[in-house]
CSV table of C-alpha atoms in Angstrom, one decimal:
chain,number,residue,atom,x,y,z
A,121,LEU,CA,18.9,30.3,14.4
A,122,LEU,CA,15.9,28.6,15.6
A,123,PRO,CA,15.6,27.9,19.4
A,124,TRP,CA,14.7,24.3,19.0
A,125,ILE,CA,17.6,23.9,16.9
A,126,GLY,CA,20.0,25.3,19.5
A,127,ALA,CA,18.5,23.0,22.3
A,128,LEU,CA,19.0,20.1,20.1
A,129,MET,CA,22.4,21.0,19.3
A,130,ALA,CA,23.1,21.4,23.2
A,131,ALA,CA,21.9,18.1,23.7
A,132,ARG,CA,24.0,16.2,21.2
A,133,PRO,CA,23.2,12.6,22.6
A,134,GLN,CA,26.2,10.3,22.6
A,135,VAL,CA,26.6,6.9,21.3
A,136,GLN,CA,28.9,4.0,22.9
A,137,VAL,CA,31.5,2.6,20.8
A,138,PHE,CA,32.2,-1.1,21.2
A,139,ASP,CA,35.5,-3.4,20.4
A,140,ALA,CA,35.5,-6.4,19.1
A,141,SER,CA,34.6,-8.2,22.7
A,142,GLY,CA,31.6,-6.2,22.9
A,143,ALA,CA,32.9,-4.1,25.6
A,144,VAL,CA,32.4,-0.2,25.7
A,145,THR,CA,35.7,1.8,24.8
A,146,GLY,CA,34.4,5.3,24.2
A,147,GLN,CA,31.6,7.5,23.2
A,148,VAL,CA,30.9,9.6,20.0
A,149,ALA,CA,28.4,12.3,19.5
A,150,LEU,CA,25.3,11.4,17.5
A,151,PRO,CA,25.7,12.9,13.9
A,152,THR,CA,23.1,15.5,13.1
A,153,VAL,CA,22.1,13.7,9.9
A,154,LEU,CA,20.6,11.1,12.2
A,155,THR,CA,18.0,13.3,13.4
A,156,ALA,CA,17.1,14.5,9.9
A,157,PRO,CA,13.1,14.3,9.3
A,158,ILE,CA,12.0,11.0,8.1
A,159,ARG,CA,9.9,11.3,4.6
A,160,ALA,CA,8.9,7.6,3.7
A,161,ASP,CA,7.0,9.2,0.6
A,162,VAL,CA,10.3,11.0,-0.6
A,163,VAL,CA,12.4,7.5,0.2
A,164,GLN,CA,9.6,5.8,-1.8
A,165,PHE,CA,9.7,7.7,-4.8
A,166,VAL,CA,13.4,7.9,-5.0
A,167,HIS,CA,14.0,4.2,-4.6
A,168,THR,CA,11.1,3.5,-7.6
A,169,ASN,CA,13.2,5.5,-9.8
A,170,MET,CA,16.8,4.4,-8.8
A,171,ASN,CA,15.7,1.1,-9.1
A,172,LYS,CA,14.8,1.3,-12.7
A,173,ASN,CA,18.3,2.7,-13.7
A,174,ARG,CA,19.7,-0.9,-13.7
A,175,ARG,CA,17.2,-2.6,-15.9
A,176,GLN,CA,18.4,-4.5,-19.2
A,177,ALA,CA,16.5,-3.7,-22.4
A,178,TYR,CA,14.9,-6.1,-23.8
A,179,ALA,CA,12.4,-6.6,-27.0
A,180,VAL,CA,10.7,-9.0,-29.2
A,181,SER,CA,12.5,-9.8,-32.7
A,182,PRO,CA,11.5,-7.3,-35.3
A,183,LEU,CA,10.8,-10.3,-37.4
A,184,ALA,CA,8.7,-12.0,-35.3
A,185,GLY,CA,5.2,-13.2,-36.6
A,186,HIS,CA,6.3,-11.6,-40.3
A,187,GLN,CA,8.5,-14.7,-41.4
A,188,THR,CA,5.8,-15.9,-43.7
A,189,SER,CA,4.3,-14.6,-46.9
A,190,ALA,CA,0.9,-13.9,-46.5
A,191,GLU,CA,-1.6,-11.6,-48.3
A,192,SER,CA,-5.3,-10.8,-47.6
A,193,TRP,CA,-8.0,-12.5,-50.0
A,194,GLY,CA,-9.9,-9.1,-50.3
A,195,THR,CA,-13.7,-8.8,-49.8
A,196,GLY,CA,-16.4,-10.8,-51.6
A,197,ARG,CA,-15.3,-14.3,-50.3
A,198,ALA,CA,-17.0,-14.2,-47.3
A,199,VAL,CA,-14.0,-14.3,-44.9
A,200,SER,CA,-12.0,-11.5,-43.0
A,201,ARG,CA,-9.6,-9.7,-44.4
A,202,ILE,CA,-7.0,-10.7,-42.3
A,203,PRO,CA,-3.5,-11.7,-44.5
A,204,ARG,CA,-3.7,-15.3,-45.0
A,205,VAL,CA,-0.8,-17.8,-45.9
A,206,GLY,CA,-1.0,-18.5,-49.5
A,207,GLY,CA,-0.2,-22.3,-51.0
A,208,GLY,CA,-2.1,-25.7,-50.4
A,209,GLY,CA,-1.7,-29.2,-49.3
A,210,THR,CA,-1.4,-28.4,-46.1
A,211,HIS,CA,-3.3,-26.9,-43.0
A,212,ARG,CA,-1.5,-23.8,-42.8
A,213,SER,CA,-2.4,-22.6,-45.9
A,214,GLY,CA,-5.3,-20.0,-46.0
A,215,GLN,CA,-4.7,-19.8,-42.0
A,216,GLY,CA,-4.6,-16.1,-40.7
A,217,ALA,CA,-1.1,-14.4,-40.2
A,218,PHE,CA,0.7,-11.2,-38.8
A,219,GLY,CA,-2.3,-10.2,-36.9
A,220,ASN,CA,-2.0,-10.2,-33.0
A,221,MET,CA,-5.3,-12.3,-33.0
A,222,CYS,CA,-3.7,-14.7,-35.4
A,223,ARG,CA,-2.0,-17.9,-34.4
A,224,SER,CA,1.9,-17.6,-35.0
A,225,GLY,CA,1.4,-13.7,-35.4
A,226,ARG,CA,3.0,-10.9,-34.1
A,227,MET,CA,2.2,-9.3,-30.7
A,228,PHE,CA,0.2,-6.3,-30.1
A,229,ALA,CA,2.7,-3.1,-30.3
A,230,PRO,CA,5.7,-5.2,-30.2
A,231,THR,CA,8.3,-4.2,-27.5
A,232,LYS,CA,11.4,-2.0,-28.5
A,233,THR,CA,14.6,-1.6,-26.9
A,234,TRP,CA,14.5,2.1,-27.2
A,235,ARG,CA,12.1,2.3,-24.6
A,236,LYS,CA,12.7,5.1,-21.7
A,237,TRP,CA,14.2,2.9,-19.2
A,238,HIS,CA,16.3,4.9,-17.1
A,239,ARG,CA,15.0,7.9,-14.9
A,240,LYS,CA,16.7,11.1,-13.8
A,241,ILE,CA,16.1,12.0,-10.2
A,242,ASN,CA,17.1,15.2,-8.6
A,243,VAL,CA,20.1,15.4,-6.4
A,244,ASN,CA,18.3,17.4,-3.5
A,245,GLN,CA,15.8,14.4,-3.6
A,246,ARG,CA,18.5,11.7,-3.7
A,247,ARG,CA,20.1,13.6,-0.4
A,248,PHE,CA,16.8,13.9,1.2
A,249,ALA,CA,16.2,10.3,0.7
A,250,VAL,CA,19.5,9.2,1.9
A,251,CYS,CA,19.3,11.2,5.1
A,252,SER,CA,15.7,9.9,5.9
A,253,ALA,CA,17.0,6.4,5.6
A,254,LEU,CA,19.8,7.3,7.6
A,255,ALA,CA,17.7,8.8,10.4
A,256,ALA,CA,15.6,5.9,10.3
A,257,SER,CA,18.2,3.4,10.9
A,258,ALA,CA,19.1,5.0,14.0
A,259,LEU,CA,15.6,4.3,15.4
A,260,PRO,CA,15.3,0.8,16.9
A,261,ALA,CA,11.5,0.9,16.4
A,262,LEU,CA,12.0,1.1,12.6
A,263,VAL,CA,15.0,-1.2,12.7
A,264,PHE,CA,12.6,-4.1,14.6
A,265,ALA,CA,9.5,-3.1,12.3
A,266,ARG,CA,11.6,-3.9,9.3
A,267,GLY,CA,12.1,-7.2,10.4
A,268,HIS,CA,15.9,-7.2,11.7
A,269,LYS,CA,17.0,-9.2,14.9
A,270,ILE,CA,18.5,-6.7,17.3
A,271,ASN,CA,17.3,-8.2,20.4
A,272,ASN,CA,20.6,-8.7,21.7
A,273,VAL,CA,22.1,-5.5,20.4
A,274,SER,CA,23.1,-3.1,23.1
A,275,GLU,CA,22.5,0.2,21.2
A,276,VAL,CA,21.3,1.5,17.9
A,277,PRO,CA,23.1,3.0,16.0
A,278,LEU,CA,25.9,0.3,16.6
A,279,VAL,CA,29.7,1.6,16.3
A,280,ILE,CA,32.4,-0.4,16.4
A,281,SER,CA,35.8,1.0,17.2
A,282,ASP,CA,38.5,1.5,14.2
A,283,ALA,CA,40.6,-0.8,16.2
A,284,ALA,CA,38.5,-3.6,16.5
A,285,VAL,CA,37.7,-3.5,12.9
A,286,ALA,CA,41.5,-3.5,11.7
A,287,GLY,CA,41.8,-6.6,13.6
A,288,ILE,CA,38.8,-8.3,11.6
A,289,GLU,CA,40.9,-9.9,8.7
A,290,LYS,CA,39.3,-13.3,8.7
A,291,THR,CA,35.7,-14.4,8.3
A,292,LYS,CA,35.7,-16.3,11.7
A,293,THR,CA,36.8,-13.2,13.2
A,294,ALA,CA,34.1,-11.3,12.1
A,295,VAL,CA,31.7,-13.9,13.2
A,296,ALA,CA,33.1,-13.9,16.6
A,297,ALA,CA,32.8,-10.0,16.6
A,298,LEU,CA,29.3,-9.8,15.5
A,299,LYS,CA,28.1,-12.5,18.1
A,300,ALA,CA,30.1,-10.3,20.6
A,301,VAL,CA,27.9,-7.2,19.6
A,302,GLY,CA,24.8,-9.1,19.4
A,303,ALA,CA,24.3,-8.5,15.8
A,304,TYR,CA,24.9,-12.1,14.7
A,305,ASP,CA,21.3,-13.0,15.2
A,306,ASP,CA,20.5,-11.0,12.1
A,307,VAL,CA,23.0,-12.6,9.8
A,308,VAL,CA,21.6,-16.2,11.0
A,309,ALA,CA,17.9,-15.0,10.3
A,310,SER,CA,18.9,-13.9,6.8
A,311,LYS,CA,20.8,-17.2,6.2
A,312,ASP,CA,17.9,-19.4,7.2
A,313,SER,CA,15.4,-17.1,5.0
A,314,LYS,CA,17.0,-18.7,1.8
A,315,LYS,CA,14.7,-20.3,-0.3
A,316,ILE,CA,13.7,-21.0,-4.3
A,317,ARG,CA,12.2,-18.2,-5.8
A,318,ALA,CA,8.5,-18.4,-6.7
A,319,GLY,CA,7.9,-17.9,-10.6
A,320,LYS,CA,10.0,-18.1,-13.7
A,321,GLY,CA,12.9,-16.5,-12.1
A,322,LYS,CA,14.1,-19.5,-11.0
A,323,LEU,CA,14.9,-20.6,-14.5
A,324,ARG,CA,16.8,-17.0,-15.3
A,325,ASN,CA,19.9,-17.4,-13.2
A,326,ARG,CA,17.5,-15.8,-10.0
A,327,ARG,CA,16.7,-19.1,-8.5
A,328,TYR,CA,17.2,-18.2,-4.7
A,329,VAL,CA,15.7,-15.3,-2.7
A,330,GLN,CA,17.2,-13.9,0.9
A,331,ARG,CA,16.2,-11.6,3.3
A,332,ARG,CA,18.7,-8.7,3.7
A,333,GLY,CA,21.2,-8.7,6.8
A,334,PRO,CA,23.2,-5.9,8.6
A,335,LEU,CA,24.7,-3.0,6.4
A,336,VAL,CA,28.5,-2.5,7.4
A,337,ILE,CA,29.6,1.0,6.5
A,338,PHE,CA,33.2,1.7,6.7
A,339,ASP,CA,35.4,5.0,5.7
A,340,GLU,CA,38.4,3.3,4.6
A,341,ALA,CA,38.6,-0.1,2.8
A,342,GLY,CA,40.8,-2.7,4.7
A,343,PRO,CA,40.8,-6.6,5.6
A,344,VAL,CA,37.0,-6.3,7.0
A,345,THR,CA,35.8,-6.2,3.3
A,346,ASN,CA,36.9,-9.5,2.5
A,347,ALA,CA,36.4,-11.0,6.2
A,348,MET,CA,32.6,-10.0,5.9
A,349,ARG,CA,31.6,-10.2,2.2
A,350,ASN,CA,31.2,-14.0,2.6
A,351,LEU,CA,28.7,-13.7,5.3
A,352,PRO,CA,24.9,-14.4,4.2
A,353,GLY,CA,22.9,-11.4,4.2
A,354,VAL,CA,25.6,-8.9,5.0
A,355,GLU,CA,26.6,-5.7,2.7
A,356,LEU,CA,29.3,-3.6,3.0
A,357,CYS,CA,29.4,0.2,1.7
A,358,GLN,CA,32.0,3.0,2.0
A,359,VAL,CA,30.3,6.0,4.0
A,360,SER,CA,31.1,8.5,1.1
A,361,ARG,CA,29.2,6.2,-1.7
A,362,LEU,CA,26.1,5.5,0.5
A,363,ASN,CA,23.3,4.1,-1.9
A,364,LEU,CA,19.6,4.3,-0.8
A,365,LEU,CA,19.1,0.7,-2.5
A,366,GLN,CA,21.0,-0.7,0.5
A,367,LEU,CA,19.7,1.7,3.3
A,368,ALA,CA,16.4,1.3,2.4
A,369,PRO,CA,15.8,-1.8,0.5
A,370,GLY,CA,12.4,-2.1,-1.2
A,371,GLY,CA,11.8,1.5,-0.3
A,372,HIS,CA,11.5,0.2,3.3
A,373,LEU,CA,13.0,2.3,6.2
A,374,GLY,CA,14.8,0.7,9.0
A,375,ARG,CA,18.0,-1.0,7.5
A,376,PHE,CA,20.1,-2.3,10.5
A,377,VAL,CA,23.5,-0.6,10.0
A,378,ILE,CA,26.8,-1.4,11.8
A,379,TRP,CA,29.0,1.8,11.7
A,380,THR,CA,32.9,2.2,12.3
A,381,GLU,CA,33.8,4.9,14.2
A,382,SER,CA,35.6,7.0,11.8
A,383,ALA,CA,32.6,6.3,9.3
A,384,PHE,CA,30.2,7.4,12.1
A,385,LYS,CA,32.5,10.6,12.6
A,386,ARG,CA,32.5,11.7,9.1
A,387,LEU,CA,28.9,11.8,8.7
A,388,ASP,CA,29.0,15.5,10.1
A,389,SER,CA,31.5,16.5,7.4
A,390,LEU,CA,29.7,14.6,4.5
A,391,TYR,CA,26.0,16.1,5.4
A,392,GLY,CA,26.7,18.9,7.6
A,393,THR,CA,24.8,20.1,10.8
A,394,TYR,CA,22.1,22.5,11.6
A,395,ARG,CA,24.4,25.3,12.3
A,396,ARG,CA,26.8,24.9,9.2
A,397,GLY,CA,27.0,23.3,5.9
A,398,ALA,CA,28.3,20.2,4.3
A,399,GLU,CA,31.9,20.3,3.9
A,400,GLU,CA,32.2,17.5,1.3
A,401,LYS,CA,29.0,18.5,-0.8
A,402,SER,CA,29.2,21.8,-2.4
A,403,GLY,CA,26.3,24.3,-1.2
A,404,TYR,CA,24.5,21.5,0.7
A,405,ARG,CA,22.4,21.7,4.0
A,406,LEU,CA,20.4,19.3,6.0
A,407,PRO,CA,16.8,19.0,5.4
A,408,ARG,CA,14.9,20.5,8.4
A,409,ALA,CA,11.4,19.2,9.9
A,410,LYS,CA,8.5,21.5,9.4
A,411,MET,CA,7.4,21.2,13.1
A,412,ALA,CA,9.9,21.1,15.9
A,413,ASN,CA,7.6,18.6,17.9
A,414,ALA,CA,5.6,16.3,15.2
A,415,ASP,CA,3.3,15.0,18.3
A,416,LEU,CA,0.3,17.1,17.1
A,417,GLY,CA,-2.2,15.7,19.3
A,418,ARG,CA,0.1,16.5,22.5
A,419,ILE,CA,0.4,20.1,21.1
A,420,ILE,CA,-3.5,20.6,20.6
A,421,ASN,CA,-4.0,19.1,24.0
A,422,SER,CA,-1.7,21.0,25.8
A,423,ASP,CA,-2.4,23.5,28.4
A,424,GLU,CA,-1.2,26.4,26.5
A,425,ILE,CA,-3.2,25.7,23.6
A,426,GLN,CA,-6.4,24.6,25.4
A,427,SER,CA,-6.4,27.7,27.8
A,428,VAL,CA,-7.4,29.9,24.8
A,429,LEU,CA,-9.8,28.0,23.0
A,430,ARG,CA,-13.4,28.2,23.6
A,431,ALA,CA,-15.2,25.8,25.6
A,432,ALA,CA,-16.8,22.8,23.2
A,433,GLU,CA,-20.5,23.4,22.3
A,434,PRO,CA,-22.8,20.5,23.3
A,435,LYS,CA,-23.5,18.3,20.1
A,436,ASP,CA,-26.9,17.9,19.4
A,437,SER,CA,-27.2,14.3,18.6
A,438,PHE,CA,-31.1,14.3,18.1
A,439,ARG,CA,-31.7,15.1,14.1
A,440,PRO,CA,-35.6,14.7,13.6
A,441,ARG,CA,-36.2,12.5,10.6
A,442,ARG,CA,-38.8,13.5,8.1
A,443,LYS,CA,-41.7,11.0,7.7
A,444,ASN,CA,-44.4,10.6,5.1
A,445,PRO,CA,-47.8,12.0,6.5
A,446,LEU,CA,-49.3,10.0,3.8
A,447,THR,CA,-48.2,6.6,5.2
A,448,ASN,CA,-47.6,7.7,8.9
A,449,LEU,CA,-50.9,8.6,10.7
A,450,GLY,CA,-49.0,10.0,14.1
A,451,PHE,CA,-47.1,12.5,11.6
A,452,MET,CA,-50.3,13.2,9.8
A,453,VAL,CA,-52.1,14.0,13.2
A,454,LYS,CA,-49.3,16.4,14.0
A,455,LEU,CA,-49.8,18.4,10.8
A,456,ASN,CA,-53.7,18.0,11.2
A,457,PRO,CA,-55.4,17.2,14.4
A,458,TYR,CA,-58.8,16.6,12.3
A,459,ALA,CA,-57.1,13.7,10.6
A,460,LEU,CA,-57.9,11.3,13.5
A,461,SER,CA,-61.8,11.8,13.7
A,462,ALA,CA,-61.8,11.6,9.8
A,463,ARG,CA,-60.2,8.5,9.9
A,464,ARG,CA,-62.3,7.4,12.6
A,465,GLN,CA,-65.3,8.7,10.5
A,466,ALA,CA,-64.1,6.6,7.3
A,467,ILE,CA,-63.5,3.3,9.3
A,468,LYS,CA,-67.1,3.7,10.7
A,469,ALA,CA,-68.7,4.4,7.3
A,470,THR,CA,-66.7,1.7,5.8
A,471,GLU,CA,-68.0,-0.6,8.7
A,472,LYS,CA,-71.5,0.6,8.0
A,473,LYS,CA,-71.7,0.2,4.4
A,474,ASN,CA,-69.9,-3.4,5.1
A,475,THR,CA,-72.9,-4.5,7.4
A,476,ILE,CA,-75.7,-2.8,4.8
A,477,ASP,CA,-73.8,-4.8,2.0
A,478,LYS,CA,-73.8,-8.1,4.0
A,479,LYS,CA,-77.5,-7.9,4.7
A,480,ALA,CA,-78.4,-7.1,1.3
A,481,ALA,CA,-76.2,-10.0,-0.3
A,482,TYR,CA,-78.0,-12.3,2.3
A,483,ALA,CA,-81.4,-11.3,1.5
A,484,LYS,CA,-80.9,-11.5,-2.4
A,485,LYS,CA,-79.3,-15.0,-1.7
A,486,LYS,CA,-82.6,-15.8,0.5
A,487,ALA,CA,-84.6,-14.6,-2.4
A,488,VAL,CA,-82.8,-16.5,-5.1
A,489,LYS,CA,-83.2,-19.8,-2.9
A,490,ALA,CA,-86.8,-19.3,-2.7
A,491,ARG,CA,-87.5,-18.9,-6.5
A,492,ARG,CA,-85.3,-21.9,-7.2
A,493,LYS,CA,-87.3,-23.8,-4.8
A,494,ASP,CA,-90.7,-22.5,-6.2
A,495,PHE,CA,-89.5,-23.3,-9.5
A,496,TYR,CA,-88.3,-27.0,-8.6
A,497,ALA,CA,-92.1,-27.5,-6.6
A,498,ALA,CA,-93.8,-26.1,-10.0
A,499,LEU,CA,-91.5,-28.6,-12.3
A,500,THR,CA,-92.3,-31.7,-10.4
A,501,ALA,CA,-96.0,-31.1,-9.3
A,502,PRO,CA,-98.4,-33.7,-11.4
A,503,SER,CA,-99.8,-32.4,-14.8
A,504,GLY,CA,-103.4,-32.5,-15.4
A,505,TYR,CA,-102.8,-33.3,-19.3
A,506,GLN,CA,-104.5,-36.6,-20.6
A,507,GLN,CA,-104.1,-37.9,-24.1
A,508,SER,CA,-107.1,-38.8,-26.0
């Protein structure tokens, strides 16, 4: 036996049992299944596949889109080879038919009723998912996170004595009991959440949607099943018929569960403990957590681990960035110290050349202006030509 399991069994927290007036009447040991590892991935997978098993087959009519006489015109008429309605005297004649791209044609890949609607799920996976959902229902943080109103509930999990349950025969008695233990707030929240569904479902007998309320789990059916069945959002379930679709609606962990005392005590025989297997499930043992303490950060930062680890090396945060010496003069000077002198000489040579070029251009321009001036003077000078 693992040492942490022995310590857990020695701890065995006690859960208070309440009567119909909200007073504490006793205590009962916490069932081991409520400490099972919580695997949201397993719950989501099982819920997704279980939810497919209540689907109703649907398909379009096998004759849809083919209830007309149409034949292709073949090639040579400069139209596509889609089948076309025959006859004349109406707009329908000559129109394309049968194809999924045609008006009044069939759909692509018409749906059939022999689709694979249902899914088989491993028994052990189903049981693992139920155990995880039960364990999540015992954690107030997850119940709060799912949206249940349990601010006035004294303790989670909430257990009501069998004597109090036996006295609940009317709905008003059930309401009074739920108010006494602080669970009626969730019923009111479920009632207030009722609204008209968005979408076509409102036309298909699914007009309203409503949030889930408490789940009442009992051992033996009695008047309480009739007393609570009409409360909005409240569901009832027999402890040996626990259903993941009720324990984790939508695949979301943390359903608010109200236990009867006898159902709460029966969980150990149904699912077993870490010391012995289940009595009512042949060969079944509870799933165990891979880690005794799932707080990995606390383990790594503990003195026992840190004392044997080597000191952390200083992290060199500076990483020199490679630069292009052809475009970066400073980096070129590091590679070639003469590059600075060469750049200066090149600049001086350029400046000298520019000065010479400017002087030559000025002299050339001045000579041109002088030639133009001489030409104009010669052009306007009086001529010695005389007409005889």
